[in-house]
Every structure is written in structure tokens, then in C-alpha cells.
């Protein structure tokens, strides 16, 4: 048989996951001149686009237009999408090895990192990742309940996810209605009694992970004033030196914006967002019913590590912050895939530049690759996944040139289609997704919203007449 990648024997690649990293990998494979490639993309959810659909904040509609580029990639005649098909459940690694020359895992980071403090699991304390998935209509999280009858909530962490969560808690029903937030979340948040939201950073304003547009945006919310505390946004000597020597000029601006909020005056808006710095939760304290009642915070100072980074060091000063709802937003974490080597410490697939590594032989596993958050950890913005996937695909191409690919016994495209039909008859194609997409937009238009999402797999299948 001819080399894989030729017209008579196209390179058959399976991509697991359908978020940005998955689509950028597909794009780079399709771009190769003279390479005949056929790509099957699988997602355990019926719908594609990963965190662009299930993670990006609903009030950031513009960011979601990136899916237009993904739909274009999916329009390639050698691309197939299999939604509602789970790796490890409907298709095992052995099945993929029988049908593909190369397999790429791009499953993202599907869970949260833990804080590791007493009381973390009290009722009313949630991973931010779950709240995000809930308000974005993720089928697995749509039935969760959050007690929005509380008046005070804390969001731990000062990254972009934390600030997304804080914004969604502070938005007015009118602001939320203009987004594609899930309908049940719009109803619940419209009844919310939350008055105060605390964003808690363990280090100082110069080390805050959120970006300047996000920190400016909160100052423009219709229903909430934003405050910082003067003593917490004044830079210590180490931070001052770090900002002064940083090549990143946006850092000066970030500190200025945050210092500006220290001079905010209440304007009569019904909610307030307070961004705190140099505090770490050390315990969540429950009430008699087992729900969160308050949080013990320790005050920190910054100390330089050996590498020069500034770390938080606890002092002996502490305070109690009464809050009935807590969202832990201290980072996402990857989940191992069945039979795929995993680095448990880092929460990523064991890999070198995207080649999956065998932990015993320390050699790459032939034909297996990874890209995106499950390769490098949960960092960067959507676009960061493009160079990341290009790096992985370049490894795939190098290995292909060397003949280091899997030897599928059933490389014909129809064989895998038959297998999927047998294992998961309720799979969705990309054409199905395009129909759902049009229906969601139509349903949204009817109620004056940009989109009304389907949030249950059954609803989606019924809408498609499946
Ligand atoms: P992140 O940017 O890594 O932020 C995590 C935050 O949690 C940091 O403030 C970190 O503080 C803090 N933290 C970690 N462990 C902690 C602990 N034990 N106690 C207290 N605080 C702790 O992660 P993320 O917000 O989950 O975002 C993930 C990625 O998605 C990021 O790259 C982000 O930029 C991206 N994203 C982008 C957008 C956007 O572009 N609009 C929106 C959402 C997400 P330290 O710095 O002190 O570790």
C-alpha cells in the first residue's frame, strides 16, 4: 500500500475533543500542500467548540465569533464531526488504533484545582468551573443549584475566570438578557439577592492574572460599583521594582486602574464588587446547617523566591469575611483519559512537544499526540492554542515522514462510520450541529436574545428528529 498521506491512502487522523486546540490542529493538517488527510473529530458532547461554547463568558459574545473560522475548517470535505461520542466509552484506544494512522487528544482541562483548606466542601462552596459550565448551558452541569438567595459571595482567585464569575454575579437581568446565557441561569440570576461580591487575590495588584480589558470592563457594569482597598493596592517595594523593570507596559496600567478603584465612591448602584489583594482563605466556616457562613482570611506579604518571582507569605494577621457563597477560581485541571499516560502532578497528558510519551520506555508512543490545555495546562487565551497545535502537528508531520505512524487494519472511512453507528447510534454530525446552531439563533431571536441554547442532549436529538 502507498505511504499514508497520498491520494490512494490518505492520512487518517482522529482528533478527540472539538475546542480551539482541536480545530487549530485540523486547520494546520489541512493546510499541508500535497498531503491528503482525512480528519474525524470526536466530542463527548453533542455540540462542538469546547470552552468557546461552555467556558467563554456569555457577555463576551464577540470572542465567540471565532467559531466562524472553526465552521470553515469543518467545511472541508475531508472533515467529519462525531458529536455525542465519548473516547473510552463508545470508542476505545484499540478501536482508534485499528482505524487511524494518528490520534490527537485535545480534551482540555475539565475540572478544577483544589485549594486544600478546611471547609472547602461545605454546602455553598463551589468550583468556579462548575458555575461557569452551569451558566453556559453545559448539559452535565445544567441541573446544579447555586444559592443565590445569599447576599454576600466570594470568588477566590484573580484570574480571568474569577473576574468572569464576579461579573456574571453582578450583571443586571437586562445585561444578562443581551447574552446567550442559559435560560435557566438567566431566570435564577434575575432573582439573585447577591449584594456584595468579593474577588480575593493572594498576591498584590501587580501580580493579578486578569487582563486590563477585563478589569476596565467591571468598572462599566450597570448595576455594580467596583472598589479596591487603598492599603491593598499600594505597591510594596518588591512589586514597585518588578513593575518598573517589567517590559510589559500594560502592567503599569493595570496597577493604575486597580488603584483608581480605591477612590471609587458609591454611586447608588445596588451591588458592589470589592477586589481584595494580599489575602488568602485558610478556612471556610460553616453554619449549623452545614452551609458556608464565613471565610477566614490571612493577610499576606510578598517575598521574592529564588527565581525572582514574588510569592505570598502568610502573616499572623487574619480576619473573618462573612459570605454565604464561595466560588473557587484557582485554575482548571486536566482529567486523565483511559489508557493515555498522564502526569498527575501537572494535570496534563505526559508529552514532549505534543508527542505522547510512554512513562516506562520514556519514548514517544507511536501515533499518539496531544494539544491545548491537556498538553500544556490551563494557560493562555484562545489564540494561544494555535501555535500550540501547530507545534504538535509539526511533530505529527515529522513522524509521518519517517513512517512512524500506526498501521490501521481498517483505514477506510466507512469502517469507522459503521463502528460509530453500532456503538453510538445517537451521534451528531457537523450538518446536525449547523441545524442546531440555526435553531438556537432562531429561538433566541424570538425572545430578543442573541441565542437560546439547547442544554440537554435529549432536547438536541429531539430537535433534529433523531
Ligand atoms: P489563572 O489565570 O491561572 O488564575 C488563577 C488565579 O488563582 C490566580 O489569581 C492565582 O493566583 C490564583 N490562585 C491559585 N491558587 C490559589 C490558592 N491556593 N489560593 C488563592 N489563589 C490562588 O486561571 P483562570 O482564571 O482559571 O484562567 C485560565 C486561563 O484561561 C488563563 O490563561 C486565562 O487568561 C484564560 N481565560 C481568558 C479569558 C479571556 O481572555 N477573557 C477568560 C477566561 C479565561 P497566583 O497568581 O498567586 O497563583
Coordinates of C-alpha atoms and ligand atoms in Angstrom, one line a residue:
X1 CA 0.0 0.0 0.0
X2 CA 1.1 3.6 -0.8
X3 CA 2.5 5.8 2.0
X4 CA -0.2 7.4 4.2
X5 CA -0.9 10.9 3.0
X6 CA -1.2 10.0 -0.7
X7 CA -4.4 10.2 -2.8
X8 CA -4.9 6.4 -2.7
X9 CA -4.1 6.2 1.1
X10 CA -5.0 9.4 2.8
X11 CA -3.5 10.1 6.3
X12 CA -6.4 9.2 8.6
X13 CA -6.3 11.3 11.8
X14 CA -8.7 11.1 14.8
X15 CA -9.0 14.2 17.0
X16 CA -10.5 13.8 20.4
X17 CA -12.2 17.0 21.5
X18 CA -13.6 19.8 19.4
X19 CA -12.4 23.0 21.1
X20 CA -9.9 25.6 19.8
X21 CA -6.9 23.3 20.1
X22 CA -8.7 20.6 18.1
X23 CA -9.7 22.9 15.3
X24 CA -6.3 24.6 15.0
X25 CA -4.7 21.2 14.7
X26 CA -7.2 20.2 12.0
X27 CA -6.5 23.5 10.2
X28 CA -2.8 23.0 10.2
X29 CA -3.1 19.5 8.9
X30 CA -5.4 20.6 6.1
X31 CA -3.0 23.4 5.2
X32 CA -0.2 21.0 4.2
X33 CA 0.3 21.1 0.5
X34 CA 0.5 17.7 -1.1
X35 CA -0.8 15.9 2.0
X36 CA -4.1 14.0 1.6
X37 CA -5.6 13.9 5.0
X38 CA -9.0 12.8 6.4
X39 CA -9.9 14.0 9.8
X40 CA -12.6 12.7 12.2
X41 CA -13.2 14.8 15.2
X42 CA -15.0 13.3 18.2
X43 CA -16.6 15.0 21.2
X44 CA -18.4 13.5 24.1
X45 CA -20.9 16.4 23.9
X46 CA -23.3 16.6 21.1
X47 CA -22.1 20.1 20.2
X48 CA -18.7 21.3 19.1
X49 CA -16.3 24.1 20.2
X50 CA -15.4 23.2 23.8
X51 CA -14.8 26.1 26.1
X52 CA -15.8 28.6 23.4
X53 CA -19.4 27.4 23.9
X54 CA -19.1 26.2 27.5
X55 CA -16.5 28.5 29.0
X56 CA -16.2 31.9 27.4
X57 CA -18.4 34.3 29.4
X58 CA -21.8 34.9 27.8
X59 CA -21.4 38.7 28.0
X60 CA -18.3 38.2 25.7
X61 CA -20.2 37.5 22.5
X62 CA -17.6 38.9 20.3
X63 CA -15.0 36.4 21.4
X64 CA -17.3 33.6 20.3
X65 CA -17.3 34.7 16.7
X66 CA -14.0 32.7 16.4
X67 CA -16.3 29.7 15.8
X68 CA -16.9 31.1 12.3
X69 CA -13.3 30.1 11.5
X70 CA -13.9 26.7 13.0
X71 CA -17.0 26.1 11.0
X72 CA -15.0 26.9 7.9
X73 CA -12.4 24.3 8.8
X74 CA -15.2 21.8 9.4
X75 CA -16.5 22.6 5.9
X76 CA -13.5 20.8 4.4
X77 CA -14.9 17.7 2.5
X78 CA -12.4 15.5 4.3
X79 CA -13.6 16.5 7.8
X80 CA -16.2 14.6 9.8
X81 CA -17.6 15.5 13.2
X82 CA -18.9 12.9 15.6
X83 CA -20.7 14.6 18.5
X84 CA -22.1 12.6 21.5
X85 CA -19.3 10.0 21.0
X86 CA -17.1 9.5 24.0
X87 CA -13.5 8.3 23.9
X88 CA -13.1 5.4 26.4
X89 CA -16.8 4.7 26.4
X90 CA -18.1 4.4 22.8
X91 CA -14.6 4.1 21.2
X92 CA -11.6 2.7 23.0
X93 CA -8.0 3.3 22.2
X94 CA -7.8 -0.1 20.5
X95 CA -10.6 0.9 18.1
X96 CA -8.9 4.1 17.1
X97 CA -5.6 2.2 16.6
X98 CA -7.5 -0.1 14.2
X99 CA -8.8 2.8 12.1
X100 CA -6.4 5.7 12.2
X101 CA -2.7 6.5 11.5
X102 CA -2.6 9.2 14.1
X103 CA -4.7 10.2 17.1
X104 CA -4.6 13.6 18.7
X105 CA -6.0 14.2 22.2
X106 CA -7.3 17.8 22.7
X107 CA -9.7 17.3 25.6
X108 CA -8.8 20.5 27.6
X109 CA -8.9 20.8 31.3
X110 CA -12.2 19.6 32.6
X111 CA -12.1 20.0 36.3
X112 CA -10.9 22.5 38.9
X113 CA -7.8 22.7 41.1
X114 CA -8.4 22.4 44.8
X115 CA -7.5 25.0 47.4
X116 CA -6.8 22.3 50.1
X117 CA -8.3 24.2 53.0
X118 CA -10.7 23.0 55.7
X119 CA -14.4 23.6 54.8
X120 CA -13.7 23.6 51.1
X121 CA -16.6 21.2 50.5
X122 CA -19.2 22.9 52.7
X123 CA -22.5 23.5 51.0
X124 CA -22.3 26.8 49.2
X125 CA -18.7 26.4 48.2
X126 CA -18.3 25.5 44.5
X127 CA -15.6 25.3 41.9
X128 CA -15.9 28.2 39.6
X129 CA -15.6 25.8 36.7
X130 CA -19.0 24.3 37.7
X131 CA -20.7 27.7 37.9
X132 CA -19.2 28.6 34.5
X133 CA -20.4 25.4 32.9
X134 CA -23.8 25.9 34.5
X135 CA -24.4 29.4 33.3
X136 CA -23.2 28.4 29.8
X137 CA -25.7 25.6 29.5
X138 CA -23.3 22.6 29.6
X139 CA -25.5 19.5 29.7
X140 CA -23.6 17.9 32.5
X141 CA -23.9 20.9 34.8
X142 CA -27.3 22.4 33.9
X143 CA -29.1 20.8 36.9
X144 CA -26.7 22.2 39.5
X145 CA -28.1 24.6 42.1
X146 CA -26.4 27.7 43.5
X147 CA -27.9 29.5 46.4
X148 CA -28.4 33.0 45.0
X149 CA -30.6 33.9 48.0
X150 CA -27.3 34.8 49.8
X151 CA -26.3 38.5 50.0
X152 CA -22.5 38.1 50.0
X153 CA -20.4 35.9 47.7
X154 CA -16.6 35.5 47.4
X155 CA -14.7 34.4 44.4
X156 CA -11.2 33.1 45.2
X157 CA -8.5 33.9 42.7
X158 CA -7.9 37.0 40.5
X159 CA -7.6 35.3 37.0
X160 CA -9.9 35.9 34.0
X161 CA -12.2 33.1 35.1
X162 CA -12.6 34.7 38.5
X163 CA -13.5 38.1 37.0
X164 CA -15.9 36.4 34.6
X165 CA -17.7 34.8 37.5
X166 CA -17.7 38.1 39.5
X167 CA -19.2 40.0 36.5
X168 CA -21.9 37.4 35.9
X169 CA -22.9 37.6 39.6
X170 CA -23.0 41.5 39.3
X171 CA -24.8 41.9 36.0
X172 CA -28.4 43.2 35.9
X173 CA -31.1 41.0 34.3
X174 CA -31.2 43.4 31.3
X175 CA -27.4 43.0 30.8
X176 CA -27.7 39.2 31.0
X177 CA -30.7 39.1 28.6
X178 CA -28.5 40.6 25.9
X179 CA -26.2 37.5 26.2
X180 CA -26.5 33.8 25.3
X181 CA -26.5 32.8 29.0
X182 CA -28.6 29.6 29.5
X183 CA -32.3 30.4 30.1
X184 CA -32.5 28.7 33.5
X185 CA -29.4 30.7 34.6
X186 CA -30.9 33.9 33.4
X187 CA -34.0 33.2 35.5
X188 CA -32.0 32.2 38.6
X189 CA -29.6 35.2 38.3
X190 CA -32.6 37.6 37.7
X191 CA -33.9 36.6 41.1
X192 CA -30.5 36.8 42.8
X193 CA -30.2 38.6 46.1
X194 CA -26.5 39.0 45.9
X195 CA -25.4 42.5 47.0
X196 CA -21.7 42.2 47.6
X197 CA -19.1 40.1 45.6
X198 CA -15.5 39.8 46.9
X199 CA -12.7 38.9 44.5
X200 CA -9.8 37.6 46.5
X201 CA -6.2 37.8 45.3
X202 CA -3.5 36.1 47.4
X203 CA -0.8 38.4 45.9
X204 CA -0.8 42.1 45.0
X205 CA -2.4 44.1 42.1
X206 CA 0.9 43.9 40.1
X207 CA 0.6 40.0 40.2
X208 CA -3.1 39.8 39.3
X209 CA -3.7 37.4 36.5
X210 CA -6.7 39.1 34.9
X211 CA -6.1 41.3 31.9
X212 CA -6.6 45.0 31.6
X213 CA -9.7 45.0 29.3
X214 CA -11.4 42.7 31.9
X215 CA -10.5 44.9 34.8
X216 CA -11.7 48.0 33.0
X217 CA -14.9 46.3 31.9
X218 CA -16.1 45.7 35.5
X219 CA -16.0 49.5 36.0
X220 CA -18.7 49.8 33.3
X221 CA -21.3 47.5 34.8
X222 CA -24.8 48.9 35.0
X223 CA -25.7 47.6 38.4
X224 CA -22.5 47.4 40.5
X225 CA -19.8 49.7 41.8
X226 CA -16.2 48.5 42.0
X227 CA -13.9 49.1 44.9
X228 CA -10.4 48.2 46.0
X229 CA -8.9 49.0 49.4
X230 CA -6.1 51.7 49.4
X231 CA -3.8 49.7 51.7
X232 CA -4.0 46.7 49.4
X233 CA -3.3 48.3 46.1
X234 CA -0.3 50.4 47.2
X235 CA 2.7 48.6 45.9
X236 CA 5.3 47.2 48.2
X237 CA 9.0 47.8 47.3
X238 CA 9.4 44.5 45.6
X239 CA 6.4 45.0 43.4
X240 CA 7.4 48.5 42.6
X241 CA 10.8 47.3 41.4
X242 CA 9.1 44.5 39.4
X243 CA 6.7 46.9 37.7
X244 CA 9.5 49.4 37.0
X245 CA 11.7 46.8 35.4
X246 CA 9.0 44.9 33.5
X247 CA 8.9 45.1 29.7
X248 CA 5.2 44.7 29.9
X249 CA 3.8 48.3 29.9
X250 CA 0.3 47.1 30.4
X251 CA 1.3 46.2 33.9
X252 CA 1.7 49.9 34.9
X253 CA -1.8 50.5 33.5
X254 CA -3.3 47.5 35.4
X255 CA -2.0 48.8 38.7
X256 CA -3.3 52.3 37.9
X257 CA -6.8 51.0 37.1
X258 CA -6.9 49.0 40.3
X259 CA -5.6 51.9 42.3
X260 CA -8.2 54.1 40.7
X261 CA -11.0 51.8 42.1
X262 CA -9.7 52.6 45.6
X263 CA -11.0 56.1 45.2
X264 CA -14.5 54.9 44.0
X265 CA -17.5 56.5 45.7
X266 CA -20.8 54.5 46.0
X267 CA -23.0 55.7 43.1
X268 CA -26.2 54.2 44.3
X269 CA -25.9 51.0 42.2
X270 CA -27.5 48.1 44.0
X271 CA -24.4 45.8 44.1
X272 CA -20.8 46.2 44.9
X273 CA -17.7 44.3 43.7
X274 CA -14.8 44.5 46.1
X275 CA -11.4 43.4 44.7
X276 CA -9.1 42.4 47.6
X277 CA -5.4 41.7 47.5
X278 CA -2.8 40.1 49.7
X279 CA -5.4 37.8 51.4
X280 CA -5.6 34.0 51.4
X281 CA -8.6 31.9 52.5
X282 CA -7.3 29.5 55.1
X283 CA -10.7 28.1 56.2
X284 CA -14.3 28.1 55.3
X285 CA -16.5 28.1 58.4
X286 CA -20.0 26.6 58.3
X287 CA -23.3 27.4 60.0
X288 CA -25.4 24.9 61.9
X289 CA -26.9 23.6 58.7
X290 CA -23.6 22.8 57.1
X291 CA -23.6 25.8 54.7
X292 CA -20.8 28.3 54.3
X293 CA -21.2 31.2 56.7
X294 CA -17.8 32.9 56.6
X295 CA -14.3 32.6 55.5
X296 CA -11.1 33.1 57.5
X297 CA -8.6 35.1 55.6
X298 CA -5.0 35.5 56.4
X299 CA -3.1 38.6 55.4
X300 CA 0.0 38.1 53.2
X301 CA 3.2 39.9 52.4
X302 CA 5.2 39.3 49.2
X303 CA 8.6 37.7 49.3
X304 CA 11.0 37.0 46.5
X305 CA 11.6 33.4 45.6
X306 CA 15.0 32.1 44.4
X307 CA 13.8 32.5 40.8
X308 CA 12.9 36.1 41.4
X309 CA 9.1 35.7 41.3
X310 CA 7.1 37.2 44.2
X311 CA 5.2 34.8 46.4
X312 CA 2.6 35.3 49.0
X313 CA 3.7 34.6 52.6
X314 CA 1.1 34.5 55.4
X315 CA 1.4 36.9 58.3
X316 CA -0.1 36.4 61.7
X317 CA -2.9 38.8 60.9
X318 CA -6.3 37.3 60.0
X319 CA -9.9 38.4 59.5
X320 CA -13.2 36.8 59.0
X321 CA -15.3 37.6 55.9
X322 CA -19.0 36.7 56.2
X323 CA -20.1 35.1 52.9
X324 CA -22.8 32.5 52.1
X325 CA -21.5 31.5 48.7
X326 CA -17.9 30.8 47.6
X327 CA -16.6 30.2 44.1
X328 CA -13.1 28.7 44.0
X329 CA -11.4 30.0 40.9
X330 CA -7.8 28.9 41.3
X331 CA -7.3 27.3 38.0
X332 CA -8.6 24.4 35.8
X333 CA -7.1 20.9 35.8
X334 CA -6.9 18.2 33.2
X335 CA -8.6 14.9 33.6
X336 CA -6.8 11.6 32.6
X337 CA -8.1 9.8 29.5
X338 CA -8.4 6.0 29.7
X339 CA -5.2 4.2 28.7
X340 CA -3.4 7.5 28.0
X341 CA -0.3 8.3 30.1
X342 CA -0.9 11.2 32.4
X343 CA 1.3 13.4 34.6
X344 CA -0.8 13.6 37.7
X345 CA 1.2 16.4 39.3
X346 CA 0.7 18.8 36.4
X347 CA -2.7 17.5 35.3
X348 CA -1.6 17.0 31.7
X349 CA -1.0 14.1 29.3
X350 CA 2.6 13.0 29.5
X351 CA 4.1 14.5 26.4
X352 CA 7.1 16.2 24.7
X353 CA 6.1 19.0 22.3
X354 CA 2.8 17.2 21.8
X355 CA 4.1 13.7 21.3
X356 CA 2.5 11.4 24.0
X357 CA 5.3 9.7 25.9
X358 CA 5.5 6.2 27.3
X359 CA 6.3 6.5 31.1
X360 CA 8.2 3.2 31.1
X361 CA 10.3 3.4 27.9
X362 CA 10.5 7.3 28.0
X363 CA 9.9 7.1 24.2
X364 CA 7.1 8.6 22.2
X365 CA 4.0 6.4 21.8
X366 CA 3.7 5.8 18.0
X367 CA 0.7 7.7 16.5
X368 CA -0.5 9.5 19.7
X369 CA -0.4 13.2 20.2
X370 CA -1.9 16.0 22.3
X371 CA -2.5 19.7 22.1
X372 CA -4.2 22.5 24.1
X373 CA -4.8 22.6 27.8
X374 CA -4.5 18.8 28.2
X375 CA -0.9 19.2 26.7
X376 CA 0.4 22.3 28.4
X377 CA -2.0 23.1 31.3
X378 CA -4.8 25.7 31.6
X379 CA -3.0 28.8 30.4
X380 CA -3.3 31.5 27.7
X381 CA -6.2 32.7 25.6
X382 CA -8.0 31.0 22.7
X383 CA -5.3 32.1 20.2
X384 CA -2.5 30.6 22.4
X385 CA -3.8 27.2 21.2
X386 CA -2.9 27.9 17.6
X387 CA 0.9 27.8 17.9
X388 CA 0.5 25.0 20.5
X389 CA -1.4 22.9 18.0
X390 CA 1.0 23.8 15.1
X391 CA 3.9 22.5 17.3
X392 CA 2.0 19.2 17.8
X393 CA 1.0 18.9 14.1
X394 CA 4.6 19.5 13.1
X395 CA 5.6 16.6 15.2
X396 CA 2.9 14.5 13.5
X397 CA 4.2 15.5 10.1
X398 CA 7.8 14.7 11.1
X399 CA 6.8 11.3 12.3
X400 CA 4.7 10.7 9.2
X401 CA 7.8 11.5 7.0
X402 CA 9.7 8.9 9.0
X403 CA 7.0 6.3 8.6
X404 CA 6.4 6.3 12.4
X405 CA 2.6 6.0 12.2
X406 CA 0.1 3.5 13.4
X407 CA -0.8 0.7 10.9
X408 CA -4.6 0.6 10.9
X409 CA -6.2 -2.6 9.8
X410 CA -9.3 -0.8 8.7
X411 CA -8.3 2.5 7.3
X412 CA -11.4 3.0 5.1
X413 CA -13.5 6.0 6.2
X414 CA -16.7 3.9 6.0
X415 CA -15.4 1.3 8.5
X416 CA -15.2 3.9 11.3
X417 CA -18.6 5.3 10.3
X418 CA -20.1 1.8 10.7
X419 CA -18.4 1.4 14.1
X420 CA -19.7 4.7 15.4
X421 CA -23.2 3.8 14.2
X422 CA -23.0 0.5 16.0
X423 CA -21.6 1.9 19.3
X424 CA -23.5 5.2 19.5
X425 CA -26.4 5.4 17.1
X426 CA -27.3 8.8 18.5
X427 CA -24.2 10.6 17.2
X428 CA -24.4 14.0 15.7
X429 CA -22.7 15.2 12.5
X430 CA -21.4 18.7 11.7
X431 CA -24.5 19.1 9.5
X432 CA -26.6 18.3 12.6
X433 CA -24.7 20.9 14.6
X434 CA -25.3 23.5 11.8
X435 CA -29.1 22.8 12.1
X436 CA -29.0 23.1 15.9
X437 CA -27.0 26.3 15.6
X438 CA -29.6 27.8 13.3
X439 CA -32.4 26.7 15.6
X440 CA -30.7 28.2 18.6
X441 CA -30.3 31.5 16.8
X442 CA -33.9 31.4 15.7
X443 CA -35.2 30.6 19.2
X444 CA -33.1 33.5 20.6
X445 CA -34.4 35.9 18.0
X446 CA -38.0 35.1 19.0
X447 CA -37.3 36.2 22.6
X448 CA -35.0 39.1 21.8
X449 CA -31.8 37.3 22.7
X450 CA -28.7 36.5 20.6
X451 CA -29.1 32.8 21.1
X452 CA -31.2 30.4 23.1
X453 CA -29.1 27.3 23.8
X454 CA -30.3 23.7 23.9
X455 CA -28.9 22.4 27.2
X456 CA -29.9 18.8 27.2
X457 CA -28.7 16.1 24.7
X458 CA -32.3 14.8 24.5
X459 CA -33.6 18.2 23.5
X460 CA -31.0 18.4 20.8
X461 CA -31.8 15.0 19.4
X462 CA -35.5 15.7 19.5
X463 CA -35.0 19.0 17.7
X464 CA -33.1 17.1 15.0
X465 CA -35.8 14.4 14.8
X466 CA -33.3 11.7 16.0
Ligands
LIG1 P1 -5.3 31.8 36.1 O1 -5.2 32.9 35.1 O2 -4.2 30.8 36.2 O3 -5.7 32.4 37.5 C1 -5.7 31.6 38.7 C2 -5.8 32.5 39.9 O4 -6.0 31.7 41.0 C3 -4.6 33.4 40.1 O5 -5.0 34.7 40.6 C4 -3.8 32.6 41.2 O6 -3.0 33.4 42.0 C5 -5.0 32.1 42.0 N1 -4.7 31.0 42.9 C6 -4.1 29.8 42.5 N2 -4.0 29.0 43.6 C7 -4.5 29.8 44.6 C8 -4.7 29.5 46.0 N3 -4.4 28.3 46.5 N4 -5.3 30.4 46.8 C9 -5.6 31.6 46.3 N5 -5.5 31.9 45.0 C10 -4.9 31.0 44.2 O7 -6.5 30.8 35.8 P2 -8.0 31.0 35.3 O8 -8.6 32.3 35.7 O9 -8.7 29.8 35.6 O10 -7.9 31.1 33.7 C11 -7.4 30.0 32.9 C12 -6.9 30.5 31.6 O11 -8.0 30.9 30.8 C13 -6.0 31.8 31.7 O12 -4.9 31.7 30.9 C14 -6.9 32.9 31.4 O13 -6.3 34.0 30.9 C15 -7.8 32.2 30.3 N6 -9.1 32.9 30.2 C16 -9.1 34.0 29.4 C17 -10.3 34.7 29.3 C18 -10.3 36.0 28.5 O14 -9.4 36.1 27.6 N7 -11.3 36.9 28.7 C19 -11.4 34.4 30.1 C20 -11.3 33.3 30.9 C21 -10.1 32.5 31.0 P3 -1.4 33.4 41.8 O15 -1.2 34.3 40.6 O16 -0.9 34.0 43.0 O17 -1.0 32.0 41.6

